[in-house]
XYZ file of C-alpha atoms in Angstrom:
625
model
C -2.398 94.073 13.576
C -4.266 96.814 11.529
C -6.369 95.433 8.057
C -3.797 97.019 5.952
C -0.617 95.590 7.519
C -2.080 92.370 7.290
C -2.854 92.344 3.816
C 0.665 93.775 3.179
C 2.225 90.769 4.946
C -0.353 88.325 3.081
C -1.915 88.964 -0.238
C -4.593 86.280 0.259
C -5.715 88.127 3.378
C -7.863 90.553 1.082
C -9.896 86.972 -0.132
C -10.567 85.847 3.269
C -11.438 89.046 4.478
C -13.959 89.236 1.381
C -12.694 93.417 1.189
C -13.900 95.169 -2.103
C -11.734 96.958 -4.104
C -10.947 100.381 -2.908
C -13.264 103.132 -4.528
C -11.710 104.750 -7.288
C -10.264 108.538 -6.754
C -11.976 111.325 -8.721
C -9.174 113.757 -10.483
C -9.438 116.765 -8.950
C -9.108 120.128 -10.567
C -10.628 119.145 -13.800
C -13.141 121.960 -14.871
C -13.563 120.778 -18.777
C -15.459 117.912 -19.939
C -11.989 115.545 -20.728
C -12.677 112.494 -22.020
C -10.854 109.794 -20.327
C -8.591 107.262 -22.178
C -9.777 104.049 -23.472
C -7.890 102.097 -21.425
C -8.975 103.535 -18.232
C -13.007 103.453 -19.871
C -12.124 99.423 -20.209
C -11.034 99.358 -16.790
C -14.234 101.253 -15.556
C -16.553 98.809 -17.341
C -13.842 95.731 -16.167
C -15.122 97.260 -12.271
C -18.848 97.692 -12.780
C -18.482 93.688 -14.294
C -16.551 93.247 -10.781
C -18.892 94.609 -8.931
C -22.101 92.638 -10.263
C -19.749 89.390 -10.370
C -19.351 90.052 -6.354
C -22.416 91.234 -5.416
C -24.770 88.780 -7.457
C -25.338 85.156 -7.458
C -27.026 85.529 -10.988
C -23.888 86.996 -12.496
C -21.704 84.769 -10.878
C -24.047 81.885 -12.382
C -23.210 83.563 -15.507
C -19.712 83.656 -15.297
C -19.508 80.414 -14.634
C -21.379 79.048 -17.459
C -19.513 81.151 -19.643
C -16.236 78.859 -17.948
C -17.968 75.683 -18.314
C -18.943 76.338 -22.291
C -14.964 77.308 -23.110
C -14.123 74.042 -21.381
C -16.156 72.407 -23.550
C -14.907 73.605 -26.563
C -11.237 72.889 -25.210
C -11.926 69.158 -24.170
C -13.511 68.320 -27.734
C -10.509 70.309 -29.145
C -8.129 68.280 -27.019
C -9.815 65.068 -27.378
C -9.464 65.190 -31.627
C -5.835 66.231 -31.461
C -5.130 63.232 -29.582
C -7.386 60.709 -31.773
C -5.128 62.779 -34.403
C -2.089 61.572 -32.967
C -3.111 58.330 -32.511
C -3.990 57.825 -36.316
C -0.686 59.479 -37.248
C 1.875 57.725 -34.896
C -0.055 54.206 -35.084
C -1.469 54.399 -38.105
C -5.257 53.212 -36.901
C -8.219 54.469 -38.531
C -9.809 57.991 -37.366
C -13.236 56.538 -36.538
C -11.543 53.734 -34.293
C -10.168 54.236 -30.740
C -6.427 53.097 -30.169
C -6.925 50.569 -27.670
C -9.549 48.961 -29.292
C -7.532 47.977 -31.991
C -6.748 44.222 -32.899
C -3.141 44.727 -33.704
C -0.494 47.898 -33.443
C 2.689 47.252 -35.696
C 5.576 46.657 -32.825
C 7.844 49.098 -34.301
C 5.404 51.798 -33.943
C 3.873 50.588 -30.454
C 7.205 50.521 -29.008
C 8.444 53.743 -31.109
C 5.304 56.286 -30.508
C 5.584 56.002 -26.471
C 9.155 56.395 -26.444
C 10.019 58.882 -28.508
C 6.816 60.623 -26.804
C 8.411 60.278 -23.575
C 11.586 61.734 -24.757
C 9.859 64.724 -25.717
C 7.738 64.927 -22.434
C 11.247 64.439 -20.259
C 12.792 67.187 -22.527
C 9.674 69.644 -22.114
C 9.581 69.029 -18.124
C 13.622 69.839 -18.495
C 13.011 72.996 -19.745
C 9.957 73.950 -17.251
C 12.324 73.131 -14.281
C 15.535 75.560 -15.218
C 12.877 78.358 -16.311
C 10.207 78.072 -13.390
C 11.289 75.531 -11.434
C 8.001 75.407 -9.259
C 5.470 72.701 -9.627
C 1.873 73.101 -11.202
C -1.151 73.514 -8.517
C -3.768 71.304 -9.520
C -7.506 72.320 -8.756
C -8.011 70.189 -5.669
C -4.433 71.940 -4.175
C -5.744 75.071 -5.229
C -9.103 74.972 -3.610
C -7.863 73.370 -0.344
C -4.737 75.533 0.274
C -4.729 78.703 -2.088
C -8.018 79.564 -2.268
C -8.678 78.840 -6.187
C -5.687 80.282 -6.979
C -4.313 78.913 -10.047
C -1.780 79.798 -12.605
C -3.200 79.890 -15.955
C 0.700 79.231 -17.455
C 1.123 76.329 -15.678
C -2.196 74.840 -16.368
C -1.743 75.110 -19.991
C 1.807 73.614 -19.777
C 0.392 70.574 -17.965
C -2.404 70.267 -20.164
C -0.345 70.048 -22.883
C 2.119 67.693 -21.588
C -0.682 65.362 -20.600
C -2.041 65.643 -24.663
C 1.500 64.182 -25.498
C 1.289 61.436 -23.290
C -2.389 60.543 -23.988
C -1.289 61.130 -27.659
C 1.917 58.886 -27.496
C -0.368 56.066 -26.099
C 0.829 56.332 -22.484
C -2.027 54.611 -20.279
C -3.321 57.854 -18.826
C -6.045 59.544 -18.721
C -6.809 62.873 -20.321
C -9.053 64.399 -17.568
C -6.488 65.199 -15.870
C -5.626 67.570 -18.359
C -9.034 68.732 -18.886
C -9.951 69.675 -15.676
C -6.366 71.514 -15.074
C -7.193 73.682 -18.064
C -10.668 74.026 -17.207
C -9.994 74.744 -13.758
C -7.250 76.915 -14.524
C -8.459 78.969 -17.255
C -11.768 79.547 -14.437
C -9.389 80.529 -12.139
C -7.468 83.198 -14.012
C -11.611 84.528 -14.991
C -12.062 84.872 -10.912
C -8.873 86.295 -10.556
C -9.666 88.825 -12.950
C -12.787 90.069 -11.591
C -11.159 89.964 -8.162
C -13.392 87.226 -6.842
C -13.855 86.610 -2.842
C -12.338 83.399 -1.700
C -15.091 81.578 -1.140
C -16.565 82.959 -4.947
C -12.732 81.744 -6.478
C -13.484 78.647 -5.395
C -16.580 78.197 -6.471
C -15.548 79.163 -9.961
C -12.644 76.515 -9.957
C -14.868 73.720 -9.187
C -17.253 74.885 -12.145
C -14.280 75.058 -14.716
C -13.263 71.585 -13.380
C -17.291 70.206 -13.231
C -17.769 71.680 -16.973
C -14.540 69.971 -17.919
C -15.812 66.438 -16.439
C -19.402 66.751 -17.822
C -18.092 67.413 -21.099
C -15.677 64.821 -21.333
C -18.396 62.075 -19.798
C -21.294 63.463 -21.406
C -22.507 63.336 -18.121
C -23.844 66.793 -16.370
C -24.670 65.495 -13.424
C -21.554 63.715 -12.872
C -19.784 66.972 -13.646
C -20.918 68.789 -11.214
C -21.043 66.110 -8.303
C -17.561 65.966 -9.305
C -17.093 69.138 -8.578
C -18.987 69.258 -5.094
C -17.031 66.110 -3.488
C -13.465 66.322 -5.032
C -12.842 69.842 -6.181
C -15.060 72.158 -3.528
C -15.273 69.683 -1.101
C -19.196 70.221 -0.059
C -22.387 70.422 -1.932
C -24.008 73.764 -0.877
C -27.047 76.112 -1.957
C -24.294 79.070 -2.167
C -22.158 76.643 -4.752
C -25.211 74.482 -6.892
C -26.294 77.112 -9.179
C -23.013 77.805 -10.701
C -21.298 74.395 -10.495
C -24.701 73.066 -12.266
C -24.612 75.711 -14.880
C -21.051 75.394 -15.948
C -21.570 71.461 -15.887
C -24.692 71.913 -18.262
C -22.949 74.470 -20.580
C -19.895 72.245 -20.778
C -22.151 69.330 -21.699
C -24.689 71.206 -24.491
C -21.297 72.687 -25.888
C -19.530 69.573 -26.537
C -22.488 67.646 -27.724
C -23.068 70.776 -30.050
C -19.221 69.860 -31.308
C -19.689 66.335 -32.016
C -20.293 64.530 -28.656
C -18.206 64.096 -25.912
C -15.154 61.768 -25.764
C -16.217 59.709 -23.167
C -18.921 58.390 -23.640
C -20.395 55.133 -23.596
C -23.482 53.341 -23.306
C -23.836 49.900 -21.355
C -26.665 47.236 -21.717
C -29.398 46.861 -20.028
C -29.301 45.204 -16.527
C -31.454 42.478 -15.169
C -33.511 43.381 -12.225
C -31.352 43.210 -9.079
C -32.765 41.231 -5.894
C -32.181 41.609 -2.012
C -29.600 39.354 -2.144
C -27.460 40.500 -4.922
C -26.794 44.215 -3.054
C -25.062 42.028 -0.537
C -22.917 40.308 -3.563
C -21.900 44.095 -5.085
C -20.850 45.270 -1.402
C -18.432 42.217 -1.598
C -17.076 43.690 -4.634
C -17.251 47.044 -2.972
C -14.972 46.002 -0.640
C -12.824 44.173 -3.254
C -12.655 47.247 -5.306
C -11.600 49.347 -2.400
C -8.566 46.781 -1.495
C -7.394 47.020 -5.375
C -8.313 51.199 -5.292
C -5.485 51.069 -2.708
C -2.783 48.702 -4.124
C -2.874 50.702 -7.375
C -2.449 53.721 -5.098
C 0.446 52.383 -3.096
C 1.885 50.866 -5.846
C 2.607 54.147 -8.014
C 4.129 55.310 -5.047
C 6.325 52.552 -5.233
C 7.016 53.207 -9.043
C 7.887 56.479 -8.374
C 10.595 55.335 -5.645
C 11.389 52.845 -8.080
C 11.976 54.917 -11.087
C 13.654 57.576 -8.826
C 16.382 54.852 -7.340
C 17.218 54.300 -10.866
C 20.053 55.571 -12.423
C 18.076 56.711 -14.984
C 18.265 60.875 -15.836
C 14.645 62.032 -14.372
C 14.354 63.874 -17.750
C 15.077 60.345 -19.584
C 12.722 58.207 -17.436
C 9.384 58.756 -19.267
C 11.392 57.877 -22.383
C 12.534 54.595 -20.854
C 8.813 53.823 -19.515
C 7.799 54.548 -22.889
C 9.722 51.668 -24.092
C 8.506 49.387 -21.467
C 4.865 50.328 -22.246
C 5.875 49.828 -26.118
C 6.426 45.990 -25.057
C 3.491 45.403 -23.169
C 1.375 46.872 -26.448
C 3.231 44.228 -28.378
C 0.958 41.790 -25.927
C -2.692 44.026 -26.485
C -3.301 47.449 -27.736
C -5.370 47.513 -24.653
C -2.763 48.913 -22.501
C -2.756 51.825 -24.361
C -4.007 55.440 -23.962
C -6.629 55.585 -21.612
C -8.594 52.571 -22.551
C -12.079 53.889 -23.716
C -11.922 52.117 -26.991
C -11.079 48.782 -24.796
C -13.978 49.340 -22.007
C -16.543 50.019 -24.729
C -15.212 46.991 -26.355
C -15.003 44.639 -23.755
C -18.473 45.333 -22.357
C -20.374 43.218 -24.951
C -17.521 40.445 -25.149
C -17.443 37.092 -23.678
C -13.997 36.979 -22.294
C -12.551 33.972 -20.540
C -11.719 34.508 -16.860
C -8.439 34.284 -16.917
C -8.042 36.690 -20.226
C -9.952 38.856 -17.942
C -7.672 38.669 -15.250
C -4.199 39.289 -17.188
C -6.263 42.336 -18.894
C -6.636 43.680 -15.595
C -3.124 42.966 -14.587
C -1.431 44.009 -17.795
C -3.324 47.719 -17.447
C -2.429 48.253 -13.899
C 1.146 47.779 -14.647
C 0.827 49.970 -18.208
C -0.714 52.796 -16.021
C 1.548 52.236 -12.983
C 4.743 52.193 -15.629
C 3.449 55.237 -17.445
C 3.283 57.624 -14.183
C 6.173 55.951 -12.213
C 8.316 56.892 -15.041
C 7.251 60.627 -15.163
C 3.702 60.810 -18.176
C 1.467 63.459 -17.337
C -2.151 62.085 -16.673
C -4.834 60.707 -14.457
C -6.217 57.592 -13.097
C -10.042 58.588 -13.486
C -10.764 56.450 -16.355
C -8.113 54.003 -16.004
C -9.556 53.471 -12.698
C -13.390 52.798 -14.298
C -11.337 50.493 -16.898
C -9.863 48.236 -14.248
C -12.941 48.644 -12.034
C -15.244 47.058 -15.324
C -12.590 44.516 -16.099
C -12.787 43.436 -11.849
C -16.480 43.649 -12.311
C -16.693 41.426 -15.564
C -13.939 39.155 -13.636
C -16.363 38.975 -10.386
C -19.624 38.677 -12.288
C -18.471 35.738 -14.576
C -17.267 33.747 -11.251
C -20.180 34.293 -9.633
C -22.147 33.232 -12.995
C -19.761 29.873 -13.007
C -19.740 28.558 -9.970
C -23.245 30.222 -8.606
C -25.498 30.513 -11.745
C -28.545 30.209 -9.573
C -27.646 33.274 -8.223
C -28.599 35.307 -10.850
C -26.154 37.932 -10.740
C -26.275 40.225 -13.974
C -22.358 40.259 -15.157
C -23.014 43.569 -16.460
C -24.399 44.803 -13.211
C -21.274 43.616 -11.713
C -19.345 45.213 -14.662
C -20.965 48.708 -13.908
C -20.727 48.569 -10.043
C -16.715 47.406 -10.673
C -16.313 50.049 -12.471
C -18.238 52.573 -9.994
C -15.949 51.121 -6.845
C -12.764 51.018 -8.339
C -13.397 54.607 -9.247
C -14.415 55.583 -6.036
C -11.344 54.055 -4.206
C -8.827 55.813 -6.689
C -10.735 59.267 -7.530
C -13.026 59.409 -4.625
C -16.335 60.686 -4.751
C -19.055 58.061 -4.245
C -22.051 60.390 -5.844
C -19.899 61.055 -8.363
C -19.463 57.533 -9.777
C -22.970 56.444 -9.101
C -24.470 59.541 -11.285
C -21.850 58.287 -13.951
C -23.191 54.933 -13.743
C -27.156 56.402 -13.735
C -26.068 58.412 -16.865
C -24.447 55.833 -18.495
C -27.315 53.148 -17.932
C -30.545 55.436 -17.238
C -31.150 52.394 -14.647
C -31.999 53.810 -11.491
C -32.836 50.394 -10.092
C -28.987 49.799 -10.458
C -27.131 52.846 -9.356
C -28.927 52.543 -5.883
C -27.070 49.183 -5.886
C -24.041 51.239 -7.323
C -24.190 53.923 -4.640
C -24.438 50.897 -2.001
C -21.488 49.695 -3.045
C -19.558 52.960 -3.782
C -20.400 53.941 0.125
C -18.912 50.791 1.011
C -15.938 51.407 -0.613
C -15.696 55.015 0.254
C -16.186 53.810 4.022
C -13.278 51.052 3.277
C -10.824 53.133 1.728
C -11.764 56.144 4.209
C -10.750 54.101 7.519
C -8.195 52.110 6.217
C -5.766 54.566 3.744
C -7.693 58.180 3.897
C -6.186 59.506 0.817
C -7.664 59.365 -2.926
C -5.283 59.177 -5.815
C -4.777 63.536 -5.917
C -4.517 63.903 -2.332
C -2.312 60.851 -2.234
C 0.423 62.398 -4.572
C 0.440 65.182 -2.678
C 0.862 63.791 0.559
C 4.004 62.011 -0.843
C 5.309 65.986 -1.284
C 4.528 66.547 2.306
C 1.318 67.505 2.012
C -1.179 66.712 4.772
C -4.687 67.708 3.166
C -7.165 64.800 2.713
C -10.114 66.767 0.676
C -10.319 69.314 -0.909
C -12.146 71.538 1.371
C -10.657 74.968 2.716
C -7.677 74.752 5.079
C -5.580 77.026 3.440
C -6.816 80.371 5.210
C -5.900 78.354 8.687
C -2.262 78.385 6.938
C -2.499 81.792 6.276
C -4.059 82.209 10.374
C -0.127 82.457 11.522
C 1.284 82.627 14.824
C 3.255 85.676 13.605
C -0.436 87.593 12.422
C -2.179 86.684 15.587
C 0.806 87.608 18.351
C 1.179 90.885 20.701
C 5.029 92.677 19.296
C 5.342 93.822 22.570
C 5.899 91.984 25.602
C 7.304 92.948 28.836
C 10.818 91.778 28.932
C 12.788 90.815 31.751
C 16.102 89.511 32.283
C 16.676 86.379 34.275
C 18.766 87.947 36.499
C 16.802 91.019 37.758
C 16.150 90.243 41.666
C 12.160 90.053 42.600
C 12.346 93.519 44.743
C 13.248 94.898 41.192
C 10.408 93.012 39.573
C 7.704 94.191 41.977
C 9.051 97.841 41.582
C 8.743 98.266 37.772
C 5.921 95.901 37.145
C 3.131 96.445 40.133
C -0.104 94.227 40.291
C -2.236 95.199 37.437
C 0.210 96.534 34.951
C 0.926 93.634 32.986
C -0.203 89.699 33.466
C 3.185 88.112 32.387
C 6.362 89.238 32.070
C 9.173 87.155 29.235
C 12.106 86.602 30.894
C 15.046 86.838 28.904
C 18.878 85.921 29.686
C 21.971 88.398 29.207
C 22.067 87.457 25.451
C 18.176 88.231 24.740
C 17.446 84.406 24.455
C 14.078 83.106 26.055
C 14.276 81.756 29.247
C 10.514 81.196 30.211
C 7.311 83.340 31.461
C 6.751 84.802 34.574
C 3.249 85.613 35.777
C 3.323 89.390 37.696
C 0.852 87.490 40.227
C 3.650 85.370 41.715
C 6.110 87.976 41.548
C 4.051 89.655 44.171
C 3.501 86.326 46.900
C 4.740 86.426 49.550
C 8.399 84.795 50.260
C 9.122 81.119 51.808
C 10.051 81.931 55.554
C 13.696 83.367 55.249
C 13.703 84.394 51.834
C 14.563 87.655 50.867
C 13.377 89.950 47.843
C 16.940 90.249 46.913
C 17.738 86.727 47.039
C 15.567 85.565 44.213
C 15.227 86.542 40.818
C 13.296 86.568 37.665
C 14.695 83.404 36.446
C 13.476 81.419 39.723
C 9.623 82.074 38.582
C 9.990 81.154 34.973
C 7.979 78.900 33.308
C 7.337 77.079 30.115
C 10.917 77.338 29.618
C 10.953 74.678 27.222
C 7.735 75.766 25.261
C 7.477 78.644 23.016
C 5.732 79.102 19.360
C 6.961 80.245 16.078
C 5.549 83.047 13.891
C 5.236 80.835 10.745
C 2.986 78.083 12.882
C -0.644 78.388 12.086
C -3.520 78.826 14.348
C -4.470 75.219 15.027
C -0.829 74.048 15.956
C -0.565 76.907 18.535
C -4.259 76.053 19.804
C -2.792 72.211 20.433
C 0.323 73.839 21.728
C -1.622 75.740 24.272
C -3.812 72.498 25.396
C -0.460 70.602 25.728
C 1.615 73.160 27.964
C -1.738 73.557 30.008
C -1.136 77.621 30.228
C -3.279 80.760 28.698
C -0.014 82.352 27.446
C 2.786 81.393 25.253
C 6.069 83.424 24.112
C 6.598 83.859 20.258
C 10.660 83.539 19.391
C 12.350 83.979 16.079
C 13.617 80.283 16.054
C 14.688 77.065 18.178
C 18.441 77.694 17.959
C 18.390 81.432 18.576
C 15.232 81.647 20.598
C 14.938 85.128 19.949
C 11.655 86.725 21.468
C 9.756 88.343 18.928
C 6.059 88.613 20.488
C 3.494 86.642 22.709
C 0.176 85.117 21.968
C -2.693 84.290 24.511
C -5.008 81.235 23.795
C -8.171 83.282 24.485
C -6.851 85.915 21.494
C -5.838 82.415 19.141
C -9.580 81.072 19.799
C -11.403 83.947 19.211
C -9.761 84.681 15.699
C -10.174 81.222 14.892
C -13.455 81.061 15.829
C -14.406 84.575 13.633
C -12.606 83.082 11.073
C -14.189 79.666 10.949
C -17.734 80.838 11.284
C -16.889 83.417 8.344
C -16.019 80.365 6.018
C -18.998 78.075 7.295
C -21.094 80.939 6.428
C -19.038 81.130 2.867
C -19.869 77.519 2.218
C -23.755 78.039 3.183
C -24.004 81.291 0.895
C -24.850 83.305 4.088
C -22.596 85.458 3.306
């Protein structure tokens, strides 16, 4: 297939191949110095900008920095809007966080999330009827779509997340932050017609800027992009992502500070034995994180099995959440205020355990009923409660051990964050930038690595990839596998296979296809359906004693009768079929029922094309091409 045909068949081929824009066609027959229209001039300047960005890492870094600055503005604006909603809906002071207040009116606690859920359900009903497609988040975009996201869908998702958090649902705004930051960056990258690898980096830069601005932690934001959005750290993506993260952080600081920033108390020095205790906490955090993700799926199924209409489920979830809020306001919102409050409080162990359980229940109800949002900050809050419970138990039962409860709290925050969100370096740097204590960061990193190992071995998913798995996807990270899906059998196959009917005598086969004319024949029946593959060399082998060429037909030497490829299979699936069938060539049929032959594919060609694309993808990751 030619490059032009491939691009016509699949619009993403251009991004994979890294092809540039076609050269502008010069107008012919113009002898006077005519002035081009303003729109044409604008297109010319845009084309020059595209060329600069596509050819220079410096300009790509500048574009990423601009995307980060915009993300910082949006994060600040969204946080202020949600705080204003909390003030108006729950009657709190503007300088207080919703989850940190002592008491909320029961009427407001019930009505706000219920009515907010109703509005959210109606907006989702409108979305389904108008577009019908699901929004693509940054992880899915980078893993499967080469960084392509819809700005319209991103704005809608961010608005729904803002509404969910604003009415008190127990979800975080970070999902909305990263969605709008990455969505705008993706739109900018598509406008500049960036190559696939560069577009993925720009999407990571937008998400990095959103997290850096939200937490006041530029290194955390950068490694969030490296580990969770782009899927790898390399020289090729470091400058752009760091630029976006730092500019977003500076922008948020200039606009009044990061909405999720918090500071912990100084931690006492840790002994080597404390590292082992914190690793045990990491294992407990892995178990809790896996349980939360599994229970989220169960909550989805329970609400799905109910007779409540889909658009009414958020309101029902809001009603249940309001009942929990009457017990404690700490279940409302992401939990930033509650985390800052609980860090310094000396709470009984039973109270801590109760807060942990009720916060997890509130998050499950919110997500299962259909509220939009993430578990990033909720996992930090739940992890902090787990660490506080763990540290308090050590202090009560093993006072001579000397484990600082604050160290356990911060470590718990990190390990549950790793279990649910992923990214051990991300969470370790979050603790570092929160406390400024490098020795504690080493202990947290040790525990986070233990958590990550446990989750990968026993579960294999983070929350974002787990939700994609429930929708039928098989990705486990943001590593780019979309190019594999575009490299299909239909694009690789030969479309001119040599066909022969199964009833054709071997004498006729020998006459029509002498040795050297072709290697493999595709045998079909009288209805043109696939019967198998016949090697030409086998047709020319000596016949058994007593047999004549006219007594045997092409069907008698047909192999691979039950094995064939389909045009929409990707190259990895095709290669696994070659291996199982132990053959070098397979026919391609239009479907398992009709079995009409549409092509032929050899293992050597599929392997070579896969190796070429894999090499190109690897060079893009390392910044070599």
